[in-house]
Short mmCIF file of C-alpha atoms in Angstrom, two decimals:
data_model
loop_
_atom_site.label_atom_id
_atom_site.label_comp_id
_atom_site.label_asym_id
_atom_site.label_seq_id
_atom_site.Cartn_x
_atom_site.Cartn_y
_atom_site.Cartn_z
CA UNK A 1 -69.19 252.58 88.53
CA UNK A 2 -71.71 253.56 90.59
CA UNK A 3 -73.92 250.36 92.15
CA UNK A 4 -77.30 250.41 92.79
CA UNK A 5 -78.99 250.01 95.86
CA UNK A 6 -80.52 246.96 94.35
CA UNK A 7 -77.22 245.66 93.58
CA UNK A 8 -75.84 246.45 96.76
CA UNK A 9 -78.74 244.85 98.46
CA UNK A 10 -78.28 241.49 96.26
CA UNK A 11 -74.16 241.76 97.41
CA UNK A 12 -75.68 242.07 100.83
CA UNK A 13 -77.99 238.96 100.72
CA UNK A 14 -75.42 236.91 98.69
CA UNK A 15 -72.90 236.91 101.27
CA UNK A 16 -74.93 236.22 104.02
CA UNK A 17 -76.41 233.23 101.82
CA UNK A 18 -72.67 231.67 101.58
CA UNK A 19 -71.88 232.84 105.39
CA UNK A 20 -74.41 230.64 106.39
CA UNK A 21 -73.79 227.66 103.67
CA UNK A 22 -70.66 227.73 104.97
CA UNK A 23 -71.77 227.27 109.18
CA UNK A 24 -73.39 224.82 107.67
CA UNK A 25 -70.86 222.54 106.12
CA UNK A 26 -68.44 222.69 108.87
CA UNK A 27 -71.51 221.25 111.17
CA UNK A 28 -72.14 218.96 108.96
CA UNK A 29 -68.56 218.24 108.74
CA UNK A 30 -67.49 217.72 112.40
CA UNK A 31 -71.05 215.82 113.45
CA UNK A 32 -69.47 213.04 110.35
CA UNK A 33 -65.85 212.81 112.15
CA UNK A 34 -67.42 212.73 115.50
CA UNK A 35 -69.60 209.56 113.92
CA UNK A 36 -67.04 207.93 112.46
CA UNK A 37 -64.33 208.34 115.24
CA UNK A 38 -65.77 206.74 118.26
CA UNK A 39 -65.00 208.87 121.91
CA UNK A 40 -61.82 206.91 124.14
CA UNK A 41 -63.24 205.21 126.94
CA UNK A 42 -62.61 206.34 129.89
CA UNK A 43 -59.95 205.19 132.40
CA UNK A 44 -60.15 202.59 134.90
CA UNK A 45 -60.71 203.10 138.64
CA UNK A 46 -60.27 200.43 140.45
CA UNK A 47 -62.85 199.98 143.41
CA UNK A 48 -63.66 197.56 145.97
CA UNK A 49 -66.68 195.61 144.54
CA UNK A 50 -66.53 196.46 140.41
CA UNK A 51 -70.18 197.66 139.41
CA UNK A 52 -72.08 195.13 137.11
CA UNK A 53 -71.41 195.79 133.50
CA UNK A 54 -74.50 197.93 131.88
CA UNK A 55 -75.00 196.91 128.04
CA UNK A 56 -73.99 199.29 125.56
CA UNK A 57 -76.34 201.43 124.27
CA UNK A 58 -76.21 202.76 120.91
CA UNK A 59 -76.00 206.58 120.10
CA UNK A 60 -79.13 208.44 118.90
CA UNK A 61 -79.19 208.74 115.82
CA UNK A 62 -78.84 212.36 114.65
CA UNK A 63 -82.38 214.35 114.00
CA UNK A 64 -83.13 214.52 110.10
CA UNK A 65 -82.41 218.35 108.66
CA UNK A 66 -85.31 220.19 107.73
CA UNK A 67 -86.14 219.70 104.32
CA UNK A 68 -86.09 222.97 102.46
CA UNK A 69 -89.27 224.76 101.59
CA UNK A 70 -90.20 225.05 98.65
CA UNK A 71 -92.57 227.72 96.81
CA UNK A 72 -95.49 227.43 95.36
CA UNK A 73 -94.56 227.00 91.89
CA UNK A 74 -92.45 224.27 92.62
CA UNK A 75 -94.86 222.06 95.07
CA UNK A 76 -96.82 219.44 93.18
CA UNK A 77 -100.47 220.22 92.34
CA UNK A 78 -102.59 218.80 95.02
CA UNK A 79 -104.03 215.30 94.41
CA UNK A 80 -101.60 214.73 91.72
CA UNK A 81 -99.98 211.09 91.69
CA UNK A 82 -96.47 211.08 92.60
CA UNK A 83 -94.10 211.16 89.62
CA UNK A 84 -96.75 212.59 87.62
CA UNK A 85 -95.84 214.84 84.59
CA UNK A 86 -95.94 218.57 85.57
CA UNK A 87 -99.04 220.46 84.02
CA UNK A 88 -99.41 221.85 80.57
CA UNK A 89 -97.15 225.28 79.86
CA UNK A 90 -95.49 225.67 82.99
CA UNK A 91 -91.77 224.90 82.64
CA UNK A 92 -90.04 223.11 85.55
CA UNK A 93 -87.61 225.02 87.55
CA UNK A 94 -84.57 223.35 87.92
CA UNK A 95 -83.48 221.82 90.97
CA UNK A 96 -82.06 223.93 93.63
CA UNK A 97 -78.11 222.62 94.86
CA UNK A 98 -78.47 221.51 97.99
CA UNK A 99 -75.85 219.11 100.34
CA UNK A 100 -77.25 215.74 100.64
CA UNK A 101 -78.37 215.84 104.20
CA UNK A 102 -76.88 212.79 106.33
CA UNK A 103 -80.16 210.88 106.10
CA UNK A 104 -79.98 210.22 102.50
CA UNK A 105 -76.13 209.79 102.19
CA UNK A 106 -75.33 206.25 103.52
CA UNK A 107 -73.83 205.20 107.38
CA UNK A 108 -70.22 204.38 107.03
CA UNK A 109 -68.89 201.54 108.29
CA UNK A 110 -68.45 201.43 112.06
CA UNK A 111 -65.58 199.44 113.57
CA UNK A 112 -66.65 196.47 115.17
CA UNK A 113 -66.52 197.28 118.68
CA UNK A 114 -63.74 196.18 121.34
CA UNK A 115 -64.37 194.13 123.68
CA UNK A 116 -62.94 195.06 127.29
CA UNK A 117 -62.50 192.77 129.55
CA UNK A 118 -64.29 193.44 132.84
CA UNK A 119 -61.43 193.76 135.65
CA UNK A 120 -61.52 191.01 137.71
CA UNK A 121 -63.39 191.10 141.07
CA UNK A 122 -61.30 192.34 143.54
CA UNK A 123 -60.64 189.60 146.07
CA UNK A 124 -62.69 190.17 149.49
CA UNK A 125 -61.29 188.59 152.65
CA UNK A 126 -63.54 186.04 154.16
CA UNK A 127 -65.02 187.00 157.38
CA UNK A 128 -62.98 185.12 160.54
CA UNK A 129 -64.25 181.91 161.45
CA UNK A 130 -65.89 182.48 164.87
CA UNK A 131 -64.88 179.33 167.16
CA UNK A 132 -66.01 179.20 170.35
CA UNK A 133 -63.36 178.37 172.99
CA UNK A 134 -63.68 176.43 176.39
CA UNK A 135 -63.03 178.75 179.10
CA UNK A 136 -60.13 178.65 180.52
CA UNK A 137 -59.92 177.20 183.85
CA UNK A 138 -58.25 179.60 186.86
CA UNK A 139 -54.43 178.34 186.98
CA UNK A 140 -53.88 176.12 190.13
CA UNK A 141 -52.46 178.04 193.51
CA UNK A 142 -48.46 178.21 194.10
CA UNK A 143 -47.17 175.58 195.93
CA UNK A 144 -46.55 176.79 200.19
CA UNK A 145 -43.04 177.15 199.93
CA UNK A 146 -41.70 176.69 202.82
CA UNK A 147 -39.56 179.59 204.88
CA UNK A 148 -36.27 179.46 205.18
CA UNK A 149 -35.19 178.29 208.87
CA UNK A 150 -34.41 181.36 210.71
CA UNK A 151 -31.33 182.25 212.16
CA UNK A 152 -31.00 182.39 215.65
CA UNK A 153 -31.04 185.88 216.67
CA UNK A 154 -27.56 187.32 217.82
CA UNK A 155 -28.17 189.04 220.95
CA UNK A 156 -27.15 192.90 220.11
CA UNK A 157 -23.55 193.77 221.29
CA UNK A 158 -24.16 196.44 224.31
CA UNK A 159 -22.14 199.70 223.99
CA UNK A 160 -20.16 198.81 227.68
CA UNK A 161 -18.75 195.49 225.60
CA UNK A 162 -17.36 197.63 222.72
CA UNK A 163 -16.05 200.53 225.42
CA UNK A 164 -14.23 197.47 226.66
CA UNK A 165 -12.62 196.17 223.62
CA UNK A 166 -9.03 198.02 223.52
CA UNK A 167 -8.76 196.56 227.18
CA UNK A 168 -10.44 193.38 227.13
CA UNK A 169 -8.22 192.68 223.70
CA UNK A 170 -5.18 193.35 225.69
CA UNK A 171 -6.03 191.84 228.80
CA UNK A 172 -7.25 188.45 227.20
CA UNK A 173 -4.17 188.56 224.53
CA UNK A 174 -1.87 187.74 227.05
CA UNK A 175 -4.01 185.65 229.03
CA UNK A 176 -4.42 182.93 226.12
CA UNK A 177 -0.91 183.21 225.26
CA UNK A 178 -0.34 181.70 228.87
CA UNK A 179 -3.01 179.13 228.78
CA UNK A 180 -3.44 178.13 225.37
CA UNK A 181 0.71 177.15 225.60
CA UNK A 182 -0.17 174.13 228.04
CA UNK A 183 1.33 175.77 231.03
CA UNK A 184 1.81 174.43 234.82
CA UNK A 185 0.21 176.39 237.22
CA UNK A 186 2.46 178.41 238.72
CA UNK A 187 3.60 179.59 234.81
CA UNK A 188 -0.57 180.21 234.24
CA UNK A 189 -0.32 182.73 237.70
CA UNK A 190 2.78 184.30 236.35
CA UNK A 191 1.42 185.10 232.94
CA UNK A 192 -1.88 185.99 234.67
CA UNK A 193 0.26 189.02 237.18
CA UNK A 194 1.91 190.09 233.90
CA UNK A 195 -1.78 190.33 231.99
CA UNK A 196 -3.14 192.35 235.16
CA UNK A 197 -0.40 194.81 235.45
CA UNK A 198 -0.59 195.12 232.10
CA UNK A 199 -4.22 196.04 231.94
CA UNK A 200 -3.35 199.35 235.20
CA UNK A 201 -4.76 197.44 237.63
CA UNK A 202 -1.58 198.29 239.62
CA UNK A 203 0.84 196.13 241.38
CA UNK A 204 -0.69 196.16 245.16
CA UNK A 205 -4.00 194.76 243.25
CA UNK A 206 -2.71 192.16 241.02
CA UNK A 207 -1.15 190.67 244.04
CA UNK A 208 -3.69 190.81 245.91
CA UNK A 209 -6.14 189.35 243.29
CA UNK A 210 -3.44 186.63 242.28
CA UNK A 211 -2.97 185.46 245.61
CA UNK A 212 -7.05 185.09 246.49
CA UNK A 213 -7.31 182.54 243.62
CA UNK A 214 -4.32 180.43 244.76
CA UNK A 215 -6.22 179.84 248.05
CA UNK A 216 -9.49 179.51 246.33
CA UNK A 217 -8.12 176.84 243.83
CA UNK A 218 -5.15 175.29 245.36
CA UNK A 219 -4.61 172.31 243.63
CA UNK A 220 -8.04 172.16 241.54
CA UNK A 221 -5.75 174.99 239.25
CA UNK A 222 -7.10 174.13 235.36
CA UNK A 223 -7.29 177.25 232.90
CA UNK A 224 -10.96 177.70 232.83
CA UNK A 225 -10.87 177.70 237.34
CA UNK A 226 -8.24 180.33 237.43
CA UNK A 227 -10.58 182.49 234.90
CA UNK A 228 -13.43 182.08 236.77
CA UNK A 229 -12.12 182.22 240.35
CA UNK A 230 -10.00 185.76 238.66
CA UNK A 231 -13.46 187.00 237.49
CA UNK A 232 -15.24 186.29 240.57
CA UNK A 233 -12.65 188.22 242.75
CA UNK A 234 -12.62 191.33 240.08
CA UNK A 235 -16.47 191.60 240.60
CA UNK A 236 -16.14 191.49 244.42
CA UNK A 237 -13.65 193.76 245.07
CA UNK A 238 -15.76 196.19 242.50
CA UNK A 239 -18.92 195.42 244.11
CA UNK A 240 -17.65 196.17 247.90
CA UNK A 241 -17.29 199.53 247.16
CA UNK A 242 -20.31 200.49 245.86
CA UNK A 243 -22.65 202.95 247.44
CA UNK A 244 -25.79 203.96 246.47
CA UNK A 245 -26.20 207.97 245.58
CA UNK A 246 -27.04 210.62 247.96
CA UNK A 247 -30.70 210.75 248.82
CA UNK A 248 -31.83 214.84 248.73
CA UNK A 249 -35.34 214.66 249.72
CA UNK A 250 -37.44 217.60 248.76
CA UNK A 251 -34.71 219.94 247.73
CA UNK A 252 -32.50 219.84 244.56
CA UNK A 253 -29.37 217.24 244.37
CA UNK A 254 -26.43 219.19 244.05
CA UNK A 255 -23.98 217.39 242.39
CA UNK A 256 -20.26 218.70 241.91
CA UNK A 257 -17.70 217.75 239.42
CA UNK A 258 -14.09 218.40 239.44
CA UNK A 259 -10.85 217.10 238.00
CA UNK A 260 -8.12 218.30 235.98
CA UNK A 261 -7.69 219.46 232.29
CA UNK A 262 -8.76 218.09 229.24
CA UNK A 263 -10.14 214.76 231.04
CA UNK A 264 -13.83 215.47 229.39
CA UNK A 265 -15.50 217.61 232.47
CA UNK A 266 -17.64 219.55 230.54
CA UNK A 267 -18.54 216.94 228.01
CA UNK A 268 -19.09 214.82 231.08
CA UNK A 269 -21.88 217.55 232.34
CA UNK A 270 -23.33 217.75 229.32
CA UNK A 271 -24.35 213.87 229.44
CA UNK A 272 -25.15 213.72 233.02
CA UNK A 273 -27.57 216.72 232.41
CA UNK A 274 -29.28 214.47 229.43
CA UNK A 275 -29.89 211.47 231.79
CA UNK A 276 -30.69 213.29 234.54
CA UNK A 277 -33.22 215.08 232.92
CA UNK A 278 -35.02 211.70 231.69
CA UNK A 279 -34.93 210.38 234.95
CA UNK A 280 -35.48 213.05 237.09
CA UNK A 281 -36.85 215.96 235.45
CA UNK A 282 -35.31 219.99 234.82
CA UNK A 283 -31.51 220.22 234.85
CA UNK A 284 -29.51 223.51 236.21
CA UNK A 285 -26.23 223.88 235.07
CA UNK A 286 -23.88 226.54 236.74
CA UNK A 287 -21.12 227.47 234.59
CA UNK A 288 -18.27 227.44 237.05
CA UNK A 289 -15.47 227.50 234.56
CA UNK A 290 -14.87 230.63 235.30
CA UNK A 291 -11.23 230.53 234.45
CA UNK A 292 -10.62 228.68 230.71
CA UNK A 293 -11.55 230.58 227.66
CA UNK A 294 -14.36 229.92 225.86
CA UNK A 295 -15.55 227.39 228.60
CA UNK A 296 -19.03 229.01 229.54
CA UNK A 297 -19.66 229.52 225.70
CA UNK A 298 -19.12 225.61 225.31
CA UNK A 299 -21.57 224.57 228.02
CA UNK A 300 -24.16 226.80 226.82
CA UNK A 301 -24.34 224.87 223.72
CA UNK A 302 -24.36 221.75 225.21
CA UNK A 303 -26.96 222.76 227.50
CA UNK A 304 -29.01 224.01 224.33
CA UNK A 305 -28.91 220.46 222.75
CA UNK A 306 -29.54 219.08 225.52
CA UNK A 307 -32.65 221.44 226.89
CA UNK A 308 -31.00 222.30 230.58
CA UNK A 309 -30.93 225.96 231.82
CA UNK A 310 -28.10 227.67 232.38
CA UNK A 311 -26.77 229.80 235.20
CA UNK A 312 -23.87 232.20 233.95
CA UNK A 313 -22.37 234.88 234.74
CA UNK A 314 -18.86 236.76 232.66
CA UNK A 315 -15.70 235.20 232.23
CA UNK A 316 -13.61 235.91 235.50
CA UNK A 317 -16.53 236.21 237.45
CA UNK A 318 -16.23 234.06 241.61
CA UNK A 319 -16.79 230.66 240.14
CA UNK A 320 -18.73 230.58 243.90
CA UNK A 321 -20.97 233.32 243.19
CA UNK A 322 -22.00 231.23 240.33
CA UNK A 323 -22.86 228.02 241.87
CA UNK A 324 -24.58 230.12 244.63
CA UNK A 325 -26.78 231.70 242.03
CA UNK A 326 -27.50 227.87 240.86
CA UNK A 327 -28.82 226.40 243.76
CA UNK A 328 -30.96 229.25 245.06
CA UNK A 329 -32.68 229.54 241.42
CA UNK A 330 -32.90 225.42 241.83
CA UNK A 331 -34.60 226.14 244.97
CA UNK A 332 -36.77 229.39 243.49
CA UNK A 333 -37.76 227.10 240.48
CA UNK A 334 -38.50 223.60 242.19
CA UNK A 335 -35.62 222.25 239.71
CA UNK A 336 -34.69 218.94 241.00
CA UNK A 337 -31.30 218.32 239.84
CA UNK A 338 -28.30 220.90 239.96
CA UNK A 339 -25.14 220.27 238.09
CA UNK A 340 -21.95 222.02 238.86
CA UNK A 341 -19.46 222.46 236.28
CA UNK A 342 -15.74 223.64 238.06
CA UNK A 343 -12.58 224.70 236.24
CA UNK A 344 -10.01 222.26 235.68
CA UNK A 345 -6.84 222.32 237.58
CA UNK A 346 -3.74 220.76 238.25
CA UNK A 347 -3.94 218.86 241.87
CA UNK A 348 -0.52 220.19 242.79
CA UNK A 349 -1.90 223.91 242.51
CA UNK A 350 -2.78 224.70 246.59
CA UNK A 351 -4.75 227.86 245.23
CA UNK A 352 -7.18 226.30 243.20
CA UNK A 353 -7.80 223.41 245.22
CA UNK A 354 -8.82 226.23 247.83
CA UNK A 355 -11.01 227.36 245.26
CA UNK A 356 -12.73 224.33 245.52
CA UNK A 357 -13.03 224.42 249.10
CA UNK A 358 -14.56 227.47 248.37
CA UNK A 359 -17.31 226.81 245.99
CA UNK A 360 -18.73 223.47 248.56
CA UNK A 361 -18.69 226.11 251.70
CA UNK A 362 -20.59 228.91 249.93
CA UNK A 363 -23.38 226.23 248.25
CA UNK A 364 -23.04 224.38 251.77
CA UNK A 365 -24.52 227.94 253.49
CA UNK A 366 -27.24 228.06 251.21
CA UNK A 367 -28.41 224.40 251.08
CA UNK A 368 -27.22 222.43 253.92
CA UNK A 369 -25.74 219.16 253.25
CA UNK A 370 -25.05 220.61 249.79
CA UNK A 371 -23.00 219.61 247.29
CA UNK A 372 -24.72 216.55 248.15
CA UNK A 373 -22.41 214.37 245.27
CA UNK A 374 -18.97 215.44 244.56
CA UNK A 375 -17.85 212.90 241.38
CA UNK A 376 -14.28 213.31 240.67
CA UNK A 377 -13.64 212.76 236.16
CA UNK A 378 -10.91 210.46 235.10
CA UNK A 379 -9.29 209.89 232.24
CA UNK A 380 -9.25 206.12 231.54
CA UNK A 381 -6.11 206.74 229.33
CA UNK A 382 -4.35 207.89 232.52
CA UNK A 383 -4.09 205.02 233.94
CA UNK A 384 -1.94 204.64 237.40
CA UNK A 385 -1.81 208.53 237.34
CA UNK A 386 -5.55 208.65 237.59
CA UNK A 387 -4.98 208.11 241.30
CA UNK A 388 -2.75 210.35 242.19
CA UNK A 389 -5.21 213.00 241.12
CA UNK A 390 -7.88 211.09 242.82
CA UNK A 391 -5.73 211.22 246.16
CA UNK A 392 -5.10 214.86 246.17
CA UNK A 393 -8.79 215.64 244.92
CA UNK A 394 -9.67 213.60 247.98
CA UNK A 395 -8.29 215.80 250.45
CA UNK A 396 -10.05 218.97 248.93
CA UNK A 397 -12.94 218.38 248.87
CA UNK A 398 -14.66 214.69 250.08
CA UNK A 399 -15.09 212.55 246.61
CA UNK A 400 -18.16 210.33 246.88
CA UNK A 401 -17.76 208.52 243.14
CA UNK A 402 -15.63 208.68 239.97
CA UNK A 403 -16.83 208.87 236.36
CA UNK A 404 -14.36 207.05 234.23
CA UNK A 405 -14.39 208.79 230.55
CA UNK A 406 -12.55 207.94 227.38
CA UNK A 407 -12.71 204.22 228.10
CA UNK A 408 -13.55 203.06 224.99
CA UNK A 409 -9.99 204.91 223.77
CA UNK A 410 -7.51 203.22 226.05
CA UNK A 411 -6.24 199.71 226.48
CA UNK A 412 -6.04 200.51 230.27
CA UNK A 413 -9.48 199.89 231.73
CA UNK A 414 -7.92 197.75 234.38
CA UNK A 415 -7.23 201.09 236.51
CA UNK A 416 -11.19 200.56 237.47
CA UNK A 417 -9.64 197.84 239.94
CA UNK A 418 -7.12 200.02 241.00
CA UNK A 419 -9.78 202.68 241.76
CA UNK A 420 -11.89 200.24 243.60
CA UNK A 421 -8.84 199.02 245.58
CA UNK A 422 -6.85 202.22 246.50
CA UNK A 423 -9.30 205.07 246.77
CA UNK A 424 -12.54 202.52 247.90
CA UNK A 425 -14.95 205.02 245.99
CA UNK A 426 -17.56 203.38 243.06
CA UNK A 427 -17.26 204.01 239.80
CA UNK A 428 -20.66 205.51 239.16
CA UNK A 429 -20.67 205.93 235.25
CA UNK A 430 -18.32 205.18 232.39
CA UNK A 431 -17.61 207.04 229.06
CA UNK A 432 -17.67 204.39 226.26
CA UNK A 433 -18.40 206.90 223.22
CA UNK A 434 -18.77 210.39 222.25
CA UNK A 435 -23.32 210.83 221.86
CA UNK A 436 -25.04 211.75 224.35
CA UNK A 437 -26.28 208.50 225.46
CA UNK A 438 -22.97 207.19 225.51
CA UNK A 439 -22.40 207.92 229.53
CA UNK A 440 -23.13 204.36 231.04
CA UNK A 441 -23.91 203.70 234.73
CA UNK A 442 -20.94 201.26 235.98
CA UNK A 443 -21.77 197.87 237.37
CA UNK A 444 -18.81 195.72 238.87
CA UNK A 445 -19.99 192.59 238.24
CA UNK A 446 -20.80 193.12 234.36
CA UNK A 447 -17.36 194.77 233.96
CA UNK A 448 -15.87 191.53 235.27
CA UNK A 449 -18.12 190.08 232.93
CA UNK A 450 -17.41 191.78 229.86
CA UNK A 451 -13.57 191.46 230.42
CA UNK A 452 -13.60 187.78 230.27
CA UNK A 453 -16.25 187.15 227.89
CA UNK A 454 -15.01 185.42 224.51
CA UNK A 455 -13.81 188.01 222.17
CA UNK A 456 -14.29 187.88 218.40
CA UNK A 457 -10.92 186.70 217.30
CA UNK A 458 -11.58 183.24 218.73
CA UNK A 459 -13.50 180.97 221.28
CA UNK A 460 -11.91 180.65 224.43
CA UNK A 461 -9.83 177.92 225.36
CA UNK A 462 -10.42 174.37 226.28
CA UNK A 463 -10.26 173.27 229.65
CA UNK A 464 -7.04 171.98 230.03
CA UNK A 465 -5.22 170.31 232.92
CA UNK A 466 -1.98 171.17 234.51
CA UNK A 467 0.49 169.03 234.72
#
């Protein structure tokens, strides 16, 4: 069948008629469940001060729907009373479906609302009580404490004492194993020979020495006289041969040293030069050592540490040529000091003890009076051999002093005496360590000292009376 545009128009308008009837309702629909159901509240937060609670308002109420229009036929005549009778021949239309609109149905009931509980306040910490404090008053000053006493200074131990040690151990050993046994006298001189020749002082001395205390003390013998009167005759004897040095005026001092091997010549130098050169000014060293390998290399690094100049020449080379060369540069240079270092050699070799001859002629042309020292190194450790060298030395070349080395190595020190005694030449310096500084100018009466002074091991002995 074939429909009508009419028709088709009146499908048309139906179906949008129940499209929209149906929008409608489901407004209608969801705006009821969203009445009736109320919204959750929302969730707690907690917070520091809680906000005051704001009364609950009630919802607006929904605006009424439109009420449908109506046509003209179906409005009431104007003027006319309400629920009058319609007029005369004109049929009323019946009453167009409509939903009841939400105004006219009646509210449903609402739940009674729930009450919520506020949360409580949370609890703010009370602001610290301020209290005002005294001030404090400044604590009271320490007690003075008072020092500790001091100690009484120790006087400091001088290097010549501990040179002496080995010696003065010895030498004292035997001496208080006399004395400290209540001896008579003539045991106390006995044990005191025995303690001398012990110490290298040599038999001619110790008799010597012995016998000037017997006639010093005679009967007045106690232990602590026969020390002292043995002390006092040690420093006399030393102190008779001393001689004060050569005097060279304007030009240099030439001083000379000789002796045999290994004794510590060159060391020896090497000290002398560092004194010297404090007390006196520039050092010259001639490297005479001709002879023993290695020997001028040696010197000329002492003489670096030490700051001295060095006059050299090959190895083999005239020793005399050498110490020529020394003095006249002393002289060319205004140097004030000239040291001679010689080989060492044995004193029963006759060719080089002519040698030495040699060198004091040649340096004797050039500066006359020259070698104006001549010092003859020992070796403390010798002992009584030290003076057989020193005899033949002696009639080389004329010895004017002796430098003892190695004394702080030996238990013989006592050959000092012997030195003094025999030979009658000083002792000039001593050798109590290997430094530099450790070459000490001799004094007789402080070795006599230092050899009876109290040694660590004990105090000396009580005076005692013999019997």
């Amino acid at each position: 069948m074939i429909m009508s545009t009419s028709d088709l128009l009146i499908l048309i308008g139906c179906a949008l008629g129940a499209g929209v009837g149906m929008t409608t309702l489901g407004v209608l629909i969801e705006f009821y469940l969203r009445k009736k159901v109320p919204a959750p509240l929302p969730a707690e937060q907690p917070a520091a001060t809680p906000p005051a609670a704001q009364p609950e308002l009630p919802s607006p109420a929904p605006a009424a729907a439109p009420a449908p229009i109506r046509s003209e036929a179906e409005a009431p005549a104007a003027g006319a009373a309400p629920g009058a009778a319609p007029a005369a021949g004109v049929a009323p239309a019946p009453p167009a479906a409509a939903p009841p609109t939400p105004a006219e149905q009646p509210a449903p009931p609402q739940p009674p609302p729930v009450a919520v509980a506020p949360p409580p306040p949370a609890a703010v910490p009370a602001p610290p009580e301020v209290v005002s404090m005294p001030p404090t008053p400044p604590p009271p000053p320490p007690a003075a404490v008072a020092p500790p006493p001091a100690e009484e200074a120790k006087p400091a131990v001088s290097r010549f004492r501990l040179g002496l040690r080995k010696t003065r151990d010895n030498f004292m050993g035997r001496l208080r194993a006399v004395i400290g046994a209540g001896a008579k006298a003539e045991e106390i001189y006995e044990g005191l020979e025995e303690a001398l020749i012990a110490a290298d002082v040599g038999v001619d001395a110790t008799t010597r020495l012995v016998e000037a205390v017997r006639k010093k003390l005679k009967a007045n013998a106690t232990a602590d006289a026969i020390r002292e009167a043995l002390k006092e005759e040690i420093a006399a004897l030393l102190s008779s041969v001393e001689r004060p040095a050569a005097d060279s005026g304007e030009a240099p001092l030439v001083i000379m040293l000789v002796g045999v091997n290994g004794v510590g010549k060159t060391t020896t130098v090497a000290k002398l030069a560092a004194m010297l050169k404090q007390e006196r000014g520039p050092v010259i060293v001639a490297a005479a050592d001709t002879f023993r390998a290695a020997a001028i290399e040696q010197l000329e690094i002492w003489c670096q540490r030490v700051g001295a100049d060095i006059i050299k020449q090959k190895a083999g080379s005239d020793p005399a040529a050498v110490a020529f060369d020394a003095v006249k540069a002393a002289k060319a240079r205004g140097t004030p000091v000239v040291l001679i270092d010689t080989a060492g050699r044995l004193q029963t070799k006759v060719n080089l003890m002519e040698e030495l001859k040699k060198i004091a002629r040649v340096i004797g042309r050039e500066m006359p009076g020259a070698p104006h020292e001549t010092w003859l190194v020992l070796d403390a450790n010798t002992g009584q051999n030290a003076l057989s060298q020193a005899k033949i030395f002696a009639d080389a070349v004329p010895l004017s002093g002796v430098v003892l080395a190695k004394l702080d190595s030996t238990a013989k020190g006592g050959v000092v005496v012997a030195i003094a005694d025999r030979l009658k030449l000083p002792v000039r310096f001593v050798g109590v360590g290997e430094d530099l500084a450790d070459l000490r100018p001799f004094d007789g009466r402080e070795f006599a000292e230092e050899l009876f002074a109290a040694d660590e091991g004990g105090a000396q002995t009580g005076k005692s009376q013999a019997a």
